Coordinates of C-alpha atoms and ligand atoms in Angstrom, one line a residue:
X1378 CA 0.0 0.0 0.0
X1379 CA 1.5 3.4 -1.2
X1380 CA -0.1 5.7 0.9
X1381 CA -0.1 3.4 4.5
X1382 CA 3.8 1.3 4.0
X1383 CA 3.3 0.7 7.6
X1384 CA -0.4 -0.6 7.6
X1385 CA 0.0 -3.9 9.7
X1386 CA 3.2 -2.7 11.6
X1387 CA 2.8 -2.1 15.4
X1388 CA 5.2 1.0 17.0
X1389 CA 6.0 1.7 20.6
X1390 CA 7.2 5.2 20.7
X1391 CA 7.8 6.8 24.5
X1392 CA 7.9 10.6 24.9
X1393 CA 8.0 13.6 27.3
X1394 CA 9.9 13.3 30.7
X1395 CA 9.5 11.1 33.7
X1396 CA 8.1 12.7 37.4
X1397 CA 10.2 10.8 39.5
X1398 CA 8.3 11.8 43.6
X1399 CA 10.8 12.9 46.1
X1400 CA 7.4 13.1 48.5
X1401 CA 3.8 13.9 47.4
X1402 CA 4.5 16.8 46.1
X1403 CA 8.0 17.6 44.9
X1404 CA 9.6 15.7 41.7
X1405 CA 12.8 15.3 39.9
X1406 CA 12.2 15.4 36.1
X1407 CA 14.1 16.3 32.7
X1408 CA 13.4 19.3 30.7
X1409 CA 11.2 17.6 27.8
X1410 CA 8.3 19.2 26.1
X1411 CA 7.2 15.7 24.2
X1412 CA 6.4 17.7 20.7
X1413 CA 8.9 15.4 19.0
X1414 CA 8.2 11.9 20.7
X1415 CA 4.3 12.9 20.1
X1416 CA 4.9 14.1 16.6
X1417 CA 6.7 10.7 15.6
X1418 CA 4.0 8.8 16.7
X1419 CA 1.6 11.1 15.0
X1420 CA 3.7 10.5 11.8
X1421 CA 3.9 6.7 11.9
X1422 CA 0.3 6.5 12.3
X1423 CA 0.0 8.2 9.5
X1424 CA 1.7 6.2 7.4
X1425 CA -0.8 3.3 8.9
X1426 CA 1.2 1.8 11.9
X1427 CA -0.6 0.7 15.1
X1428 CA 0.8 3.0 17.6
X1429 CA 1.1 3.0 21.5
X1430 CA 2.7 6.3 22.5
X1431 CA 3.7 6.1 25.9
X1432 CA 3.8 9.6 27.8
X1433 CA 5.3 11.1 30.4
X1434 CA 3.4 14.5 31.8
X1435 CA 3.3 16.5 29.2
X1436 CA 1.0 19.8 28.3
X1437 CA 0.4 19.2 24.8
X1438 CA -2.5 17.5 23.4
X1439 CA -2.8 13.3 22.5
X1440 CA -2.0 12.6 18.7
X1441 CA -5.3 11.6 17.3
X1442 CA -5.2 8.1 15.7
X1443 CA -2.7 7.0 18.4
X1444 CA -3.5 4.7 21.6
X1445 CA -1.8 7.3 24.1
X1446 CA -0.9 5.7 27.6
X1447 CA -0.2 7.6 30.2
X1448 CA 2.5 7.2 32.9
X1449 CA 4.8 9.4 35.5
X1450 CA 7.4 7.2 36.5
X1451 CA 10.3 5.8 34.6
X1452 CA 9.3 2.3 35.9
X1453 CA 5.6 2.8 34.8
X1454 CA 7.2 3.9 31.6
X1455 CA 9.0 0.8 31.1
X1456 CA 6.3 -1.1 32.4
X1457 CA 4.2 0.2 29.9
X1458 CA 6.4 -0.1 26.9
X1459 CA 7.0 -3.6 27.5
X1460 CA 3.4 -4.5 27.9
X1461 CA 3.3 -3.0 23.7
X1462 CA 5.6 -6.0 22.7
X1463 CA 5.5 -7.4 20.1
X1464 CA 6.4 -5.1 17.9
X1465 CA 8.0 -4.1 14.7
X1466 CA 9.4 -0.3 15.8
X1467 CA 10.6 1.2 19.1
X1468 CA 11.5 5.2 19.1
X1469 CA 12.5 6.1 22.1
X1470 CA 11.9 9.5 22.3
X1471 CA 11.4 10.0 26.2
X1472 CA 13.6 12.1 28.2
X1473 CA 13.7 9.8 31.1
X1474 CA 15.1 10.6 34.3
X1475 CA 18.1 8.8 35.0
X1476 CA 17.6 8.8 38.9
X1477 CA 14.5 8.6 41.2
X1478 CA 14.5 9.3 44.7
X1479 CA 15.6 5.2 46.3
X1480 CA 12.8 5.6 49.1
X1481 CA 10.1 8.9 48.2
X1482 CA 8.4 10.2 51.2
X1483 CA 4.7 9.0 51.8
X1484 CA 4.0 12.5 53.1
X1485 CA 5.5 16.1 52.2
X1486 CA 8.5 17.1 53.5
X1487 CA 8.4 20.0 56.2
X1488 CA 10.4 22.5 57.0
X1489 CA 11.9 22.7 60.6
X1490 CA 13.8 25.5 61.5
X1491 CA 17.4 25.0 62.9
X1492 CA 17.2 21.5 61.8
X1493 CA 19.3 20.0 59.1
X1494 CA 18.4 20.2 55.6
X1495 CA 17.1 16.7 53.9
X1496 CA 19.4 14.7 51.8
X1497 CA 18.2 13.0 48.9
X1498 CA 19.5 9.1 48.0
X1499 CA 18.9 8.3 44.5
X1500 CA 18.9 5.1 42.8
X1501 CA 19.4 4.1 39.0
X1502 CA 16.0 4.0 37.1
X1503 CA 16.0 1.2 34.2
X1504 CA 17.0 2.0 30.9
X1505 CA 14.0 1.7 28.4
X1506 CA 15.6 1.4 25.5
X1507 CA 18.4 -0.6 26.5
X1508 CA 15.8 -3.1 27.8
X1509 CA 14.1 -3.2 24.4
X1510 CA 17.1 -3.3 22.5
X1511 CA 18.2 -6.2 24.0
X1512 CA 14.8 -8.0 24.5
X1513 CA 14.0 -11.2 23.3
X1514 CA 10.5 -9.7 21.3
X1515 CA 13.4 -6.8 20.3
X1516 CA 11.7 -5.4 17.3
X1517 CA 13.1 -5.3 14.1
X1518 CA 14.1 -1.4 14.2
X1519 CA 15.1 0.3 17.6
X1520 CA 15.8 3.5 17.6
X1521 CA 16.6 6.1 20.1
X1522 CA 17.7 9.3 20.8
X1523 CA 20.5 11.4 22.0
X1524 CA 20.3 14.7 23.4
X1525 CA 23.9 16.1 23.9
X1526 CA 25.7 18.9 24.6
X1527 CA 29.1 18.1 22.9
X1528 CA 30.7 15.7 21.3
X1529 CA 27.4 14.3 19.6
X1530 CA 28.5 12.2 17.2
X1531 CA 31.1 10.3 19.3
X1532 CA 28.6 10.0 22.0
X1533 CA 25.9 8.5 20.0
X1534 CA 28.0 6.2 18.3
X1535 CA 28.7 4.9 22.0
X1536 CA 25.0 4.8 22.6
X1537 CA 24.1 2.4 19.6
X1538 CA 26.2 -0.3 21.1
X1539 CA 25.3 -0.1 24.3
X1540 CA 21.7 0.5 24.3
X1541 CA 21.5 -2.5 21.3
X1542 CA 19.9 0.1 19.0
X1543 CA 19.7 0.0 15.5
X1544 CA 19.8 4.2 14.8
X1545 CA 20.3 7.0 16.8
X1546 CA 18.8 10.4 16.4
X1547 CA 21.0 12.6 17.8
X1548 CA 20.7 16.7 18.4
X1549 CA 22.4 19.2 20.1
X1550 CA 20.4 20.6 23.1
X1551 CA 22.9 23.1 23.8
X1552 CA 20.6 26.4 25.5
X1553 CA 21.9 28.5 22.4
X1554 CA 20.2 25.8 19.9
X1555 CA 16.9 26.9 21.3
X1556 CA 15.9 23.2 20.4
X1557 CA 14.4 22.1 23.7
X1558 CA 10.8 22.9 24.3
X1559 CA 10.9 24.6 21.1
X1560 CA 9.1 23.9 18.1
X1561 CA 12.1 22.9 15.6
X1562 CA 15.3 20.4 15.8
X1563 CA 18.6 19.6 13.7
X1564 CA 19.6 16.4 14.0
X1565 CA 22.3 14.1 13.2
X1566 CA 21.1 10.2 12.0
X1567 CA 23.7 7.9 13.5
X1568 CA 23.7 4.3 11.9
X1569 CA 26.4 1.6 11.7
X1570 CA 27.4 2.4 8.4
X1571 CA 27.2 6.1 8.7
X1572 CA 26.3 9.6 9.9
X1573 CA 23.3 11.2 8.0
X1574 CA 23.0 15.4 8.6
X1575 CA 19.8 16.5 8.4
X1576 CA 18.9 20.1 7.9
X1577 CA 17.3 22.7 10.3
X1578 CA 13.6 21.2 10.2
X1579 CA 10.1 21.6 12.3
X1580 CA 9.8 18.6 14.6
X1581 CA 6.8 17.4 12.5
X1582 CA 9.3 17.6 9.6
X1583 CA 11.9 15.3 11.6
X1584 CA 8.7 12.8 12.4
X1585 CA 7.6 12.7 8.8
X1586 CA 11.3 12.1 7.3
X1587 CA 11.9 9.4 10.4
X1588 CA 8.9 8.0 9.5
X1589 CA 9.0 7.8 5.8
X1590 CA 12.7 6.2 6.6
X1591 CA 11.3 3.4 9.0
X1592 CA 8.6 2.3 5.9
X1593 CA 11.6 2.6 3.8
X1594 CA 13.7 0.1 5.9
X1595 CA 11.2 -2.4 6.8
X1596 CA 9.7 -2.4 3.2
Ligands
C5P2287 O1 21.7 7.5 27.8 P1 20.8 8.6 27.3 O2 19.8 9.0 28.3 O3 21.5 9.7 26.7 O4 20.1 7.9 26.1 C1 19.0 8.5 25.4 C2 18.1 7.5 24.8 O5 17.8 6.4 25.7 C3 16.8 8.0 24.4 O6 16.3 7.3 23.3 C4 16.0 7.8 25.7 O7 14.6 7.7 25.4 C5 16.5 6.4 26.1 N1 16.4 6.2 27.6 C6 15.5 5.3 28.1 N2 15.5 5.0 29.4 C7 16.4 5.7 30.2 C8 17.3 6.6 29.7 C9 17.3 6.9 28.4 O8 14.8 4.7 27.3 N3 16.4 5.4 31.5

């Protein structure tokens, strides 16, 4: 089928940050808006993939067409993106915290004066993608992302290896770049057999061209 190449394909896509409680009311979390995790799976829906998009708390709007599930916590993400295998495609888009709080308070933490100030413990939260890309129902394409501050390339490379990855969509989310939380990204494809520039583009152009790519490879 022209129009849908992916009609009959199933995608896991996660996007947004992770909440991870320090007590019922305070959070650690990454800066991550979502458009571009939400705009992928928006884009491979399009093209006729069955999509679970699996979202962090984010302000912006469930893509239509798309069976959005809605988590906080890194764990729930994971949780949640393994209970969508089987399938074909995994973008991991999410900009999951790497650390949660090892044991979050049931109730807020107060204020005493002249005592001493609280001390967080934190503990490693699972790697997503790492998980999928090494699982045995790994799909055919996983592909994650990279969000750097220097040495991109080099970086990314180290992450397709490790994380079991098939392509890495690396970008520079230097402050200058104006990239995070805005509405457009530059990105940098990072495959085995090479690096792939991509021009200045609005996120929903990157989802449509990473899209259009991901029929292309599993065609
Ligand atoms: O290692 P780093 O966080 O830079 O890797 C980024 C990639 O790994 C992204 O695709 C992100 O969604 C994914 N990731 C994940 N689970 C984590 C950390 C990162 O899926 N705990």
């Amino acid at each position: 089928d022209g129009e849908k190449p992916l009609k009959g394909r199933k995608a896991i896509v996660t996007s947004g940050p992770t909440h991870e409680p320090i007590d019922p009311v305070r959070y650690i979390a990454n800066r991550s808006s979502g458009r571009q995790g939400h705009a992928i799976a928006a884009a491979l829906a399009k093209l006729g993939a069955e999509v679970t998009l699996v979202s962090g708390p984010v302000t912006i709007a469930d893509p239509v067409g798309v069976n959005t599930v809605h988590v906080e916590r890194a764990e729930e993400m994971r949780d949640a993106a393994l209970a969508a295998l089987p399938a074909d495609i995994a973008v991991m888009v999410a900009a999951v915290a790497d650390w949660r709080v090892a044991s979050a308070a049931d109730q807020k933490l107060k204020k005493h004066p002249g005592e001493s100030i609280p001390t967080l413990a934190l503990t490693e939260n699972p790697d997503i993608l790492k998980t999928v890309g090494h699982h045995t129902m790994r799909p055919k394409l996983v592909i994650g992302f990279a969000a750097e501050t220097q040495d991109v390339e080099s970086n990314a490379k180290a992450k397709l290896e490790r994380k079991g990855a098939d392509m890495i969509v690396a970008n520079d989310v230097s402050p200058a770049t104006g990239i995070m939380g805005g509405s457009r990204n530059s990105v940098k494809l990072i495959r085995r057999d090479g690096v792939e520039q991509w021009p200045d583009l609005a996120k929903e152009e990157v989802a449509e061209r990473l899209a259009a790519l991901i029929a292309k490879q599993l065609s």
